[in-house]
Amino acid sequence: MCMLSRKATCNSHGQDSSYFLGWQEYEKNPFHEVRNTKGIIQMGLAENQLCFDILKSWIANNPDAAGFKRNGESIFAELALFQDYHGIPEFKKALTEFMSEIRGNKVSFDPNHLVLAAGATSANETLMFCLANHGEAFLLPTPYYPGFDRDLKWRTGVEIVPIHCTSSNGFQITETALQEAYLEAQKRNLRVKGVLVTNPSNPLGTTMTRNELNMLVSFVDEKGIHLVSDEIYSGTAFSTPSFVSVMEILKERKCDENGSQVWKRVHVVYSLSKDLGLPGFRVGAIYSNDDTVVAAATKMSSFGLVSSQTQYLLAAMLSDKKLTKNYISENHKRLRQRQKKLVSGLQKAGISCLKGNAGLFCWVDMRHLLRSNTFEAEMELWKKIVYEVRLNISPGSSCHCTEPGWFRVCFANIPIPGR
Amino acid sequence: MGFTLSNQQQQLSKIATGNGHGENSPYFEGWKAFDSNPYHPTKNPHGVIQMGLAENQLSFDLIQEWVLNHPEASICTAEGAKEFKDIANFQDYHGLPEFRNAVANFMGNVRGNRVTFDPDRIVMSGGATGAHEMLAFCLADPGEAFLMPVPYYPAFDRDLRWRTGVQLLPVACESFNNFKITRAALEDAYEKAQKANIRVKGLLITNPSNPLGTVLDRETLKSLVTFINEKNIHLVCDEIYAATVFTQPSFISIAEILEEEEVECNRELIHIVYSLSKDMGFPGFRVGIVYSYNDAVVNCARKMSSFGLVSTQTQRLIASMLSDNEFVDRFIAESARRLKARHAKFTVGLEEEGTTCLKSSGGLFVWMDLHKHLKEPTFEAEMALWRIIIHEVKLNVSPGSSFHCPEPGWFRVCFANMDDQTMEVALERIRNFVLQDKEAAVVAMKKKKRCWQSSKNLSLSFNRRSRFDEVMMSPHSPIPQSPLVRAT
């Protein structure tokens, strides 16, 4: 028998989790409004399909970007040959400006500190390779995106130690929970290299408070460790309280001026998969103030560069400030409307959600529908919902939630009719 | 409060702060020289000509024409826009079915349709760079090793080792038999690994070869298959230059060997790496492919491909282009014709001045023999010669030592990444250098004769390796010290 690697034969790829099993069931029997009305409706996929019409209209009016042209002249050869891992400068400039705009221009990003990656999947993995050795650990607040088990751990050998958050305070991160997680890691003989948070949160659909962010920055400062803020949903913060980026907090604390090096240990991950609804284009990015991290991550990006064809199109799109302004506000409006519809509909059925102001999903409370306060009961309920109610939603246990009965339900992956 | 460097090194990973990326090698001096002073026919006619980049720029006009005539292939044109949403939204790591079908079809075409490829075995990756790393993660654990015939593409040191912890062990190949991969050399490398307690998981070959530009003959391929089957190790065949073969001997893919009746092979050991970067000239589009005959590897690689999927915008374009069989046939034939013409012009031009290259039938480069121009048969002398070529002759070429070549004096010189005019300029510069060097050699010879006659203690130094090797060679390199003693 020929031997494969341990990575190939273990299941750290995480695909045996219920998160993915629900997908598989959906794939076998997908709902269609005409052809398969008894099929399963996909509500387990955090996609943003509400604003494609805006992008399509822009493309129709900008034939040059669409057709590998610059001022009517073909630049196909130039693009096809461009493999510089620094990326197309116009694209990085446009992307950093877009990131700024999403943050209300309260912070600015230096394109030279931005590293492109093949999606946030690649960006997160690359950051782990840069910040932690095999066997070291990152602390993550629960519940968290199931894909992190693969992205952060699989090939890197990095461990995740959970920071337990509960519904008692809306799943916010507390100082106690942070310290407990750190101690837990030490008990397990794991060296903690950093904390990774998703803000806005997946699966909670909430933005982090200033308090939480300040506490996190103080914590990593004190411990001399890193803070990775995955801000992939930053453009989906559709209602108050408004989104506050960790970069804003650093600026407020004047971290680059007061001699503390913590600003060099805070890194942001971004992507266009959620805000612009372009997961197929594989556009991810790492932003870091640490030159060594930028240099190392840039070299690593060779393993997952963004197609130059895509960089060119998006450079043109994101440089159009009229488009970006319109898109951001329209995106917020449509997400807000869609979320409201889901939330009020669920309320009528006696089901409440965590009060959310961002993301493409609701964190739904079905604890009262559980047979018992156990994860077995949660799985039972989940199976009923998938097979009988025919909705693919994601059970909280797949997100490592410590309380049974919570489910993530996506609302933005069904397009608006006629758009 | 200030952090020392070692603090920072502890805060970051060893991978991030180490040299495993390979970019600190002096090999990059040539690139820097080019970047700071790039040749331009009118704006900078005395600049450095880039001959260190294996790109295929000879046939873009054909592709440009196709793109113009097929607006529906782009999801952004009026003709293709109706698919924009579905394509932009599609992130399934199986890839667009039409993409996989078109790539499988193209791979078959490139091999003269002597073999067919199963679209379900096609896995995407971030270029061949991503493909190699992904395969290394699938096939080997940290500390385990792949055997690699020398000379080999320098970036393999990064792609296969950096983040994976896998080792590369060279298989000795020498110029006297045109760097053929012999069974003896394979066994030797394998044994050395055993003795050093290193577990060998596979053998990696590049066919057609980078940097040699040669193809493996049927006998060699069969002997490789026999070898890996006996040792029960994997065979990874990088066939990235498959369509750049422009003359006899023609390219034989490992896929063809597997179909031969008398060949006994456990197919689960065979994996192919492919890409559109060289054959089509699309390095910017990052289309890498892993094709494995092993279901478990396909499965695992597919999950790993999440870290380097091909942009669906690009998948769509490629799917359209490569399913146009008429275009593909025409392109492959014309591209090969142009490469042949360019190669001939270049090598004939060189031969006129007595500069020979290894006889090759493919690739985007020649393997040039400049050992006559070395002051002494050492790698130090090779580096000295290389610096002259970069800074005085003003050509960025790649020294053989960067490819782990065991003999000094070889250089890889790329010829397909420039227009005809630039190539003429490059040839002229090489001619002038060769002539000048010959004259200088004659003068030096006369001087040396006088010194020889008068000196009593003449020491011959040979095979002093430069510091360069320590950076480039794997720590367990078993390359024997080759006795290159040449009395002048």
Short mmCIF file of N, CA, C and O in Angstrom, two decimals, chain A residues 1-8 13 15 47 49 52 56 59 66 74 76-77 80-83 85 121-122 125-126 129-133 150 154-155 191 193 224 226 261 278-281 290 292-293 299-300 302-303 305 307-310 313, chain B residues 3 8 10-16 21 23 55 57 60 63-64 74-76 81 84-85 88-91 93 129 133 137-138 140-141 158 162-163 199 201 232 234 269 282-286 296-297 300 303-304 306-307 311-314:
data_model
loop_
_atom_site.label_atom_id
_atom_site.label_comp_id
_atom_site.label_asym_id
_atom_site.label_seq_id
_atom_site.Cartn_x
_atom_site.Cartn_y
_atom_site.Cartn_z
N MET A 1 0.85 -1.20 0.00
CA MET A 1 0.00 0.00 0.00
C MET A 1 0.88 1.24 0.00
O MET A 1 1.84 1.32 0.74
N CYS A 2 0.61 2.18 -0.87
CA CYS A 2 1.48 3.36 -0.88
C CYS A 2 1.02 4.32 0.19
O CYS A 2 -0.16 4.45 0.47
N MET A 3 1.98 4.99 0.77
CA MET A 3 1.65 5.81 1.93
C MET A 3 1.48 7.27 1.53
O MET A 3 2.29 7.84 0.81
N LEU A 4 0.46 7.88 2.04
CA LEU A 4 0.29 9.31 1.87
C LEU A 4 0.73 9.98 3.16
O LEU A 4 1.09 9.33 4.12
N SER A 5 0.67 11.29 3.19
CA SER A 5 1.10 12.00 4.39
C SER A 5 0.03 11.88 5.47
O SER A 5 -1.12 11.52 5.18
N ARG A 6 0.40 12.23 6.69
CA ARG A 6 -0.58 12.22 7.78
C ARG A 6 -1.68 13.24 7.50
O ARG A 6 -2.85 13.03 7.78
N LYS A 7 -1.26 14.36 6.90
CA LYS A 7 -2.26 15.41 6.59
C LYS A 7 -3.32 14.87 5.64
O LYS A 7 -4.48 15.26 5.70
N ALA A 8 -2.89 13.99 4.72
CA ALA A 8 -3.82 13.49 3.72
C ALA A 8 -4.78 12.46 4.32
O ALA A 8 -5.90 12.31 3.85
N HIS A 13 -9.10 18.24 7.66
CA HIS A 13 -9.69 19.11 6.65
C HIS A 13 -11.06 19.57 7.09
O HIS A 13 -11.64 20.47 6.53
N GLN A 15 -13.97 18.32 6.87
CA GLN A 15 -15.17 18.18 6.05
C GLN A 15 -16.13 17.12 6.50
O GLN A 15 -17.15 16.91 5.87
N GLU A 47 -23.51 33.72 1.40
CA GLU A 47 -23.19 34.42 0.16
C GLU A 47 -24.00 35.69 0.10
O GLU A 47 -25.09 35.77 0.67
N GLN A 49 -25.92 37.69 -2.57
CA GLN A 49 -26.37 37.72 -3.95
C GLN A 49 -27.34 38.86 -4.22
O GLN A 49 -28.10 38.84 -5.18
N PHE A 52 -25.87 41.98 -7.39
CA PHE A 52 -25.17 41.72 -8.65
C PHE A 52 -25.58 42.69 -9.75
O PHE A 52 -24.78 43.00 -10.64
N LYS A 56 -23.19 44.30 -12.55
CA LYS A 56 -23.39 44.01 -13.97
C LYS A 56 -23.59 45.29 -14.77
O LYS A 56 -23.08 45.42 -15.88
N ILE A 59 -20.29 46.91 -15.36
CA ILE A 59 -19.51 46.22 -16.37
C ILE A 59 -20.00 46.56 -17.76
O ILE A 59 -19.22 46.80 -18.68
N ALA A 66 -13.61 45.23 -19.00
CA ALA A 66 -14.17 43.91 -19.26
C ALA A 66 -13.38 43.17 -20.33
O ALA A 66 -13.25 41.96 -20.28
N SER A 74 -5.62 46.55 -26.68
CA SER A 74 -5.57 45.29 -25.97
C SER A 74 -4.33 45.20 -25.09
O SER A 74 -3.22 45.48 -25.54
N PHE A 76 -3.95 42.33 -23.30
CA PHE A 76 -4.04 40.92 -22.93
C PHE A 76 -2.68 40.34 -22.59
O PHE A 76 -2.50 39.70 -21.55
N ALA A 77 -1.71 40.56 -23.46
CA ALA A 77 -0.39 39.97 -23.25
C ALA A 77 0.21 40.43 -21.92
O ALA A 77 0.74 39.65 -21.14
N ALA A 80 -1.60 38.67 -19.12
CA ALA A 80 -1.33 37.23 -19.09
C ALA A 80 0.05 36.94 -18.52
O ALA A 80 0.28 35.90 -17.92
N LEU A 81 0.99 37.88 -18.71
CA LEU A 81 2.36 37.67 -18.26
C LEU A 81 2.60 38.15 -16.84
O LEU A 81 3.60 37.80 -16.23
N PHE A 82 1.68 38.96 -16.31
CA PHE A 82 1.94 39.60 -15.03
C PHE A 82 1.81 38.62 -13.87
O PHE A 82 0.70 38.24 -13.49
N GLN A 83 2.93 38.23 -13.26
CA GLN A 83 2.87 37.29 -12.15
C GLN A 83 3.64 37.80 -10.93
O GLN A 83 3.98 37.03 -10.05
N TYR A 85 4.32 38.90 -7.51
CA TYR A 85 3.53 38.66 -6.31
C TYR A 85 3.24 39.92 -5.51
O TYR A 85 2.52 39.88 -4.53
N THR A 121 -9.48 32.36 2.74
CA THR A 121 -9.04 31.01 3.11
C THR A 121 -7.52 30.95 3.07
O THR A 121 -6.86 30.52 4.03
N SER A 122 -6.97 31.40 1.96
CA SER A 122 -5.52 31.41 1.80
C SER A 122 -4.86 32.44 2.70
O SER A 122 -3.79 32.20 3.29
N GLU A 125 -4.61 31.15 6.29
CA GLU A 125 -3.60 30.09 6.42
C GLU A 125 -2.19 30.69 6.36
O GLU A 125 -1.31 30.36 7.16
N THR A 126 -2.00 31.59 5.42
CA THR A 126 -0.69 32.22 5.27
C THR A 126 -0.29 32.96 6.54
O THR A 126 0.86 32.87 6.99
N PHE A 129 0.98 30.53 9.04
CA PHE A 129 2.34 30.08 8.71
C PHE A 129 3.37 31.13 9.11
O PHE A 129 4.50 30.80 9.44
N CYS A 130 2.96 32.39 9.07
CA CYS A 130 3.90 33.47 9.40
C CYS A 130 4.02 33.73 10.90
O CYS A 130 5.07 34.14 11.38
N LEU A 131 2.93 33.52 11.61
CA LEU A 131 2.92 33.95 13.01
C LEU A 131 3.15 32.82 14.01
O LEU A 131 3.55 33.08 15.15
N ALA A 132 2.90 31.59 13.61
CA ALA A 132 2.99 30.50 14.57
C ALA A 132 3.73 29.30 14.02
O ALA A 132 3.68 29.03 12.82
N ASN A 133 4.44 28.61 14.91
CA ASN A 133 5.08 27.37 14.53
C ASN A 133 4.12 26.22 14.74
O ASN A 133 3.13 26.33 15.46
N ARG A 150 -10.05 24.06 9.35
CA ARG A 150 -9.20 23.65 8.25
C ARG A 150 -8.17 24.74 7.96
O ARG A 150 -6.97 24.49 7.90
N TRP A 154 -5.00 22.83 9.59
CA TRP A 154 -4.72 21.62 8.83
C TRP A 154 -3.28 21.46 8.41
O TRP A 154 -2.60 20.53 8.85
N ARG A 155 -2.80 22.38 7.56
CA ARG A 155 -1.45 22.18 7.03
C ARG A 155 -0.40 22.89 7.87
O ARG A 155 0.79 22.68 7.70
N ARG A 191 1.93 26.93 23.42
CA ARG A 191 2.37 28.33 23.46
C ARG A 191 1.40 29.16 22.63
O ARG A 191 1.21 28.90 21.44
N LYS A 193 0.28 32.13 20.47
CA LYS A 193 0.91 33.15 19.63
C LYS A 193 -0.02 34.31 19.33
O LYS A 193 0.44 35.36 18.90
N GLY A 224 2.20 40.15 24.78
CA GLY A 224 3.21 40.16 23.71
C GLY A 224 2.85 39.22 22.56
O GLY A 224 3.72 38.60 21.95
N HIS A 226 -0.03 38.22 19.09
CA HIS A 226 -0.66 38.85 17.92
C HIS A 226 -2.18 38.93 18.04
O HIS A 226 -2.78 38.16 18.78
N GLN A 261 4.81 48.32 20.66
CA GLN A 261 4.94 47.63 19.39
C GLN A 261 3.67 46.87 19.03
O GLN A 261 3.65 46.14 18.06
N LEU A 278 -18.30 38.11 -4.53
CA LEU A 278 -17.48 37.55 -5.61
C LEU A 278 -16.60 36.39 -5.12
O LEU A 278 -15.39 36.40 -5.35
N PRO A 279 -17.16 35.38 -4.46
CA PRO A 279 -16.31 34.33 -3.91
C PRO A 279 -15.55 33.55 -4.98
O PRO A 279 -14.47 33.04 -4.74
N GLY A 280 -16.13 33.52 -6.19
CA GLY A 280 -15.46 32.76 -7.25
C GLY A 280 -14.16 33.38 -7.72
O GLY A 280 -13.29 32.70 -8.27
N PHE A 281 -13.99 34.67 -7.49
CA PHE A 281 -12.81 35.36 -8.01
C PHE A 281 -11.58 35.19 -7.13
O PHE A 281 -10.48 35.55 -7.54
N ASP A 290 3.65 45.01 10.16
CA ASP A 290 4.96 44.43 10.41
C ASP A 290 5.63 44.09 9.08
O ASP A 290 5.15 43.24 8.33
N THR A 292 8.27 42.43 8.34
CA THR A 292 8.70 41.05 8.18
C THR A 292 7.52 40.16 7.79
O THR A 292 7.65 39.29 6.93
N VAL A 293 6.39 40.42 8.42
CA VAL A 293 5.18 39.65 8.07
C VAL A 293 4.79 39.94 6.63
O VAL A 293 4.49 39.03 5.86
N LYS A 299 5.93 36.57 -0.14
CA LYS A 299 6.59 35.43 -0.79
C LYS A 299 5.67 34.22 -0.79
O LYS A 299 5.60 33.46 -1.74
N MET A 300 4.96 34.03 0.32
CA MET A 300 4.05 32.88 0.41
C MET A 300 2.88 33.02 -0.54
O MET A 300 2.26 32.02 -0.92
N SER A 302 2.90 33.42 -3.46
CA SER A 302 3.21 32.68 -4.69
C SER A 302 2.35 31.42 -4.80
O SER A 302 2.09 30.95 -5.90
N PHE A 303 1.95 30.88 -3.66
CA PHE A 303 1.17 29.64 -3.66
C PHE A 303 -0.31 29.90 -3.94
O PHE A 303 -1.08 28.96 -4.11
N LEU A 305 -1.77 33.31 -5.81
CA LEU A 305 -1.89 34.70 -6.27
C LEU A 305 -3.29 34.92 -6.83
O LEU A 305 -3.99 33.97 -7.17
N SER A 307 -5.58 36.00 -9.86
CA SER A 307 -5.46 36.05 -11.32
C SER A 307 -5.36 37.51 -11.78
O SER A 307 -6.15 38.36 -11.36
N SER A 308 -4.40 37.79 -12.64
CA SER A 308 -4.20 39.16 -13.11
C SER A 308 -5.42 39.67 -13.85
O SER A 308 -5.73 40.87 -13.83
N GLN A 309 -6.13 38.75 -14.49
CA GLN A 309 -7.35 39.11 -15.22
C GLN A 309 -8.35 39.70 -14.23
O GLN A 309 -8.99 40.72 -14.49
N THR A 310 -8.46 39.06 -13.09
CA THR A 310 -9.39 39.50 -12.05
C THR A 310 -8.90 40.78 -11.39
O THR A 310 -9.68 41.69 -11.11
N LEU A 313 -9.79 43.75 -13.70
CA LEU A 313 -11.22 44.09 -13.70
C LEU A 313 -11.59 44.82 -12.42
O LEU A 313 -12.23 45.87 -12.43
N PHE B 3 11.87 46.18 21.27
CA PHE B 3 12.01 44.74 21.06
C PHE B 3 13.28 44.47 20.28
O PHE B 3 13.54 45.10 19.29
N GLN B 8 11.51 39.53 18.06
CA GLN B 8 10.61 39.50 16.91
C GLN B 8 10.64 38.12 16.28
O GLN B 8 9.62 37.60 15.89
N GLN B 10 11.09 35.39 17.73
CA GLN B 10 10.29 34.46 18.51
C GLN B 10 8.81 34.71 18.29
O GLN B 10 8.00 33.82 18.39
N GLN B 11 8.43 35.97 18.07
CA GLN B 11 7.02 36.29 17.89
C GLN B 11 6.49 35.80 16.56
O GLN B 11 5.31 35.52 16.42
N LEU B 12 7.36 35.73 15.57
CA LEU B 12 6.93 35.23 14.29
C LEU B 12 7.35 33.76 14.19
O LEU B 12 8.05 33.25 15.05
N SER B 13 6.90 33.09 13.13
CA SER B 13 7.23 31.67 13.01
C SER B 13 8.65 31.51 12.45
O SER B 13 9.21 32.43 11.87
N LYS B 14 9.18 30.30 12.60
CA LYS B 14 10.51 30.01 12.04
C LYS B 14 10.42 30.09 10.52
O LYS B 14 11.36 30.52 9.84
N ILE B 15 9.28 29.66 9.99
CA ILE B 15 9.11 29.71 8.54
C ILE B 15 9.21 31.15 8.02
O ILE B 15 9.82 31.41 6.99
N ALA B 16 8.61 32.07 8.77
CA ALA B 16 8.59 33.46 8.32
C ALA B 16 9.96 34.13 8.45
O ALA B 16 10.34 34.97 7.66
N HIS B 21 12.47 30.57 1.88
CA HIS B 21 11.90 31.10 0.65
C HIS B 21 12.93 31.17 -0.46
O HIS B 21 12.59 31.37 -1.62
N GLU B 23 15.01 33.41 -1.32
CA GLU B 23 15.23 34.65 -2.07
C GLU B 23 16.43 35.44 -1.64
O GLU B 23 16.70 36.50 -2.20
N GLU B 55 9.61 32.58 -20.08
CA GLU B 55 8.25 32.92 -20.50
C GLU B 55 8.10 32.65 -21.99
O GLU B 55 9.07 32.73 -22.74
N GLN B 57 6.52 34.21 -25.03
CA GLN B 57 5.85 35.42 -25.52
C GLN B 57 5.71 35.43 -27.04
O GLN B 57 5.42 36.47 -27.62
N PHE B 60 1.36 35.41 -28.64
CA PHE B 60 0.22 36.13 -28.08
C PHE B 60 -0.75 36.66 -29.12
O PHE B 60 -1.95 36.79 -28.87
N ILE B 63 -3.59 34.42 -29.61
CA ILE B 63 -4.54 34.39 -28.50
C ILE B 63 -5.36 35.67 -28.47
O ILE B 63 -6.58 35.65 -28.26
N GLN B 64 -4.69 36.78 -28.70
CA GLN B 64 -5.38 38.07 -28.70
C GLN B 64 -6.49 38.05 -29.75
O GLN B 64 -7.60 38.52 -29.51
N SER B 74 -15.71 36.01 -22.16
CA SER B 74 -15.53 36.85 -20.98
C SER B 74 -16.88 37.11 -20.35
O SER B 74 -17.85 37.37 -21.04
N ILE B 75 -16.92 37.05 -19.04
CA ILE B 75 -18.21 37.27 -18.36
C ILE B 75 -18.52 38.75 -18.23
O ILE B 75 -19.50 39.15 -17.65
N CYS B 76 -17.61 39.56 -18.79
CA CYS B 76 -17.80 40.99 -18.59
C CYS B 76 -18.27 41.71 -19.85
O CYS B 76 -18.59 42.87 -19.81
N ALA B 81 -22.09 38.63 -20.28
CA ALA B 81 -22.49 39.17 -18.97
C ALA B 81 -23.63 38.42 -18.30
O ALA B 81 -23.74 38.43 -17.08
N PHE B 84 -22.41 36.39 -15.57
CA PHE B 84 -21.57 37.02 -14.55
C PHE B 84 -21.90 36.54 -13.14
O PHE B 84 -21.03 36.10 -12.40
N LYS B 85 -23.16 36.61 -12.79
CA LYS B 85 -23.55 36.27 -11.41
C LYS B 85 -23.18 34.83 -11.07
O LYS B 85 -22.54 34.56 -10.05
N ALA B 88 -19.31 34.45 -10.90
CA ALA B 88 -18.70 35.19 -9.80
C ALA B 88 -19.03 34.54 -8.45
O ALA B 88 -18.27 34.61 -7.49
N ASN B 89 -20.18 33.87 -8.41
CA ASN B 89 -20.65 33.28 -7.18
C ASN B 89 -20.14 31.86 -6.96
O ASN B 89 -20.25 31.31 -5.88
N PHE B 90 -19.60 31.25 -7.99
CA PHE B 90 -19.25 29.83 -7.98
C PHE B 90 -17.92 29.60 -7.29
O PHE B 90 -16.88 29.97 -7.81
N GLN B 91 -17.93 28.96 -6.13
CA GLN B 91 -16.66 28.74 -5.44
C GLN B 91 -16.41 27.27 -5.14
O GLN B 91 -15.58 26.93 -4.31
N TYR B 93 -14.86 23.88 -5.13
CA TYR B 93 -13.47 23.55 -5.43
C TYR B 93 -13.32 22.44 -6.47
O TYR B 93 -12.20 22.10 -6.86
N THR B 129 3.30 26.27 -8.99
CA THR B 129 3.89 26.55 -7.68
C THR B 129 3.01 25.97 -6.58
O THR B 129 3.46 25.22 -5.71
N GLU B 133 3.50 22.36 -4.09
CA GLU B 133 3.43 22.40 -2.63
C GLU B 133 2.30 21.51 -2.13
O GLU B 133 2.43 20.77 -1.17
N PHE B 137 2.46 18.30 0.41
CA PHE B 137 1.65 18.18 1.63
C PHE B 137 0.87 16.87 1.65
O PHE B 137 0.65 16.28 2.70
N CYS B 138 0.45 16.42 0.47
CA CYS B 138 -0.36 15.20 0.41
C CYS B 138 0.47 13.93 0.52
O CYS B 138 0.01 12.92 1.04
N ALA B 140 3.92 13.60 1.59
CA ALA B 140 5.03 13.44 2.53
C ALA B 140 4.81 14.20 3.83
O ALA B 140 4.15 15.23 3.86
N ASP B 141 5.38 13.65 4.90
CA ASP B 141 5.36 14.32 6.19
C ASP B 141 6.65 15.12 6.35
O ASP B 141 7.64 14.85 5.66
N ARG B 158 11.93 26.06 -2.65
CA ARG B 158 10.90 26.75 -1.90
C ARG B 158 9.58 25.98 -1.97
O ARG B 158 8.97 25.66 -0.96
N TRP B 162 9.61 24.67 1.78
CA TRP B 162 9.51 25.79 2.70
C TRP B 162 8.50 25.59 3.81
O TRP B 162 8.86 25.58 4.99
N ARG B 163 7.22 25.43 3.42
CA ARG B 163 6.20 25.36 4.46
C ARG B 163 5.85 23.92 4.81
O ARG B 163 5.12 23.66 5.77
N ARG B 199 13.44 9.06 5.15
CA ARG B 199 12.46 8.27 4.41
C ARG B 199 12.13 8.95 3.09
O ARG B 199 11.67 10.09 3.05
N LYS B 201 9.86 9.50 -0.02
CA LYS B 201 8.46 9.28 -0.37
C LYS B 201 8.21 9.32 -1.86
O LYS B 201 7.17 8.88 -2.35
N ASN B 232 8.26 1.34 -4.05
CA ASN B 232 6.93 1.76 -3.60
C ASN B 232 6.91 3.23 -3.16
O ASN B 232 6.46 3.60 -2.08
N HIS B 234 6.31 7.47 -4.70
CA HIS B 234 5.53 8.20 -5.70
C HIS B 234 6.41 8.73 -6.82
O HIS B 234 7.61 8.95 -6.65
N LEU B 269 0.66 5.49 -7.75
CA LEU B 269 1.90 6.17 -7.42
C LEU B 269 2.20 7.34 -8.37
O LEU B 269 3.16 8.07 -8.19
N PHE B 282 0.52 32.01 -20.03
CA PHE B 282 -0.42 32.68 -19.12
C PHE B 282 0.00 32.64 -17.65
O PHE B 282 -0.82 32.30 -16.80
N PRO B 283 1.23 33.00 -17.29
CA PRO B 283 1.59 32.88 -15.88
C PRO B 283 0.75 33.76 -14.97
O PRO B 283 0.52 33.44 -13.82
N GLY B 284 0.24 34.86 -15.52
CA GLY B 284 -0.54 35.78 -14.69
C GLY B 284 -1.89 35.24 -14.29
O GLY B 284 -2.50 35.70 -13.32
N PHE B 285 -2.40 34.25 -15.01
CA PHE B 285 -3.73 33.75 -14.74
C PHE B 285 -3.76 32.66 -13.67
O PHE B 285 -4.82 32.26 -13.22
N ARG B 286 -2.57 32.20 -13.29
CA ARG B 286 -2.46 31.24 -12.17
C ARG B 286 -3.32 29.99 -12.37
O ARG B 286 -4.20 29.68 -11.55
N ALA B 296 -7.35 8.79 -3.52
CA ALA B 296 -7.19 9.44 -2.21
C ALA B 296 -6.45 10.77 -2.36
O ALA B 296 -6.76 11.75 -1.68
N VAL B 297 -5.49 10.79 -3.27
CA VAL B 297 -4.75 12.03 -3.50
C VAL B 297 -5.65 13.06 -4.16
O VAL B 297 -5.65 14.24 -3.79
N CYS B 300 -7.90 14.43 -1.42
CA CYS B 300 -7.22 15.30 -0.46
C CYS B 300 -6.78 16.59 -1.13
O CYS B 300 -6.97 17.69 -0.60
N LYS B 303 -9.52 19.11 -1.56
CA LYS B 303 -9.83 19.89 -0.36
C LYS B 303 -8.77 20.97 -0.16
O LYS B 303 -9.06 22.10 0.20
N MET B 304 -7.52 20.59 -0.40
CA MET B 304 -6.44 21.56 -0.22
C MET B 304 -6.48 22.66 -1.28
O MET B 304 -5.93 23.73 -1.08
N SER B 306 -8.64 24.53 -1.95
CA SER B 306 -9.30 25.72 -1.40
C SER B 306 -8.30 26.84 -1.16
O SER B 306 -8.68 28.01 -1.16
N PHE B 307 -7.05 26.47 -0.94
CA PHE B 307 -6.03 27.48 -0.65
C PHE B 307 -5.47 28.13 -1.90
O PHE B 307 -4.66 29.05 -1.83
N SER B 311 -9.40 31.62 -10.26
CA SER B 311 -10.51 32.56 -10.36
C SER B 311 -11.51 32.06 -11.39
O SER B 311 -11.13 31.67 -12.50
N THR B 312 -12.78 32.05 -11.04
CA THR B 312 -13.79 31.53 -11.97
C THR B 312 -13.87 32.36 -13.24
O THR B 312 -14.23 31.85 -14.30
N GLN B 313 -13.53 33.64 -13.11
CA GLN B 313 -13.49 34.49 -14.31
C GLN B 313 -12.49 33.90 -15.30
O GLN B 313 -12.74 33.81 -16.50
N THR B 314 -11.35 33.46 -14.77
CA THR B 314 -10.31 32.86 -15.60
C THR B 314 -10.73 31.46 -16.05
O THR B 314 -10.49 31.08 -17.20
#
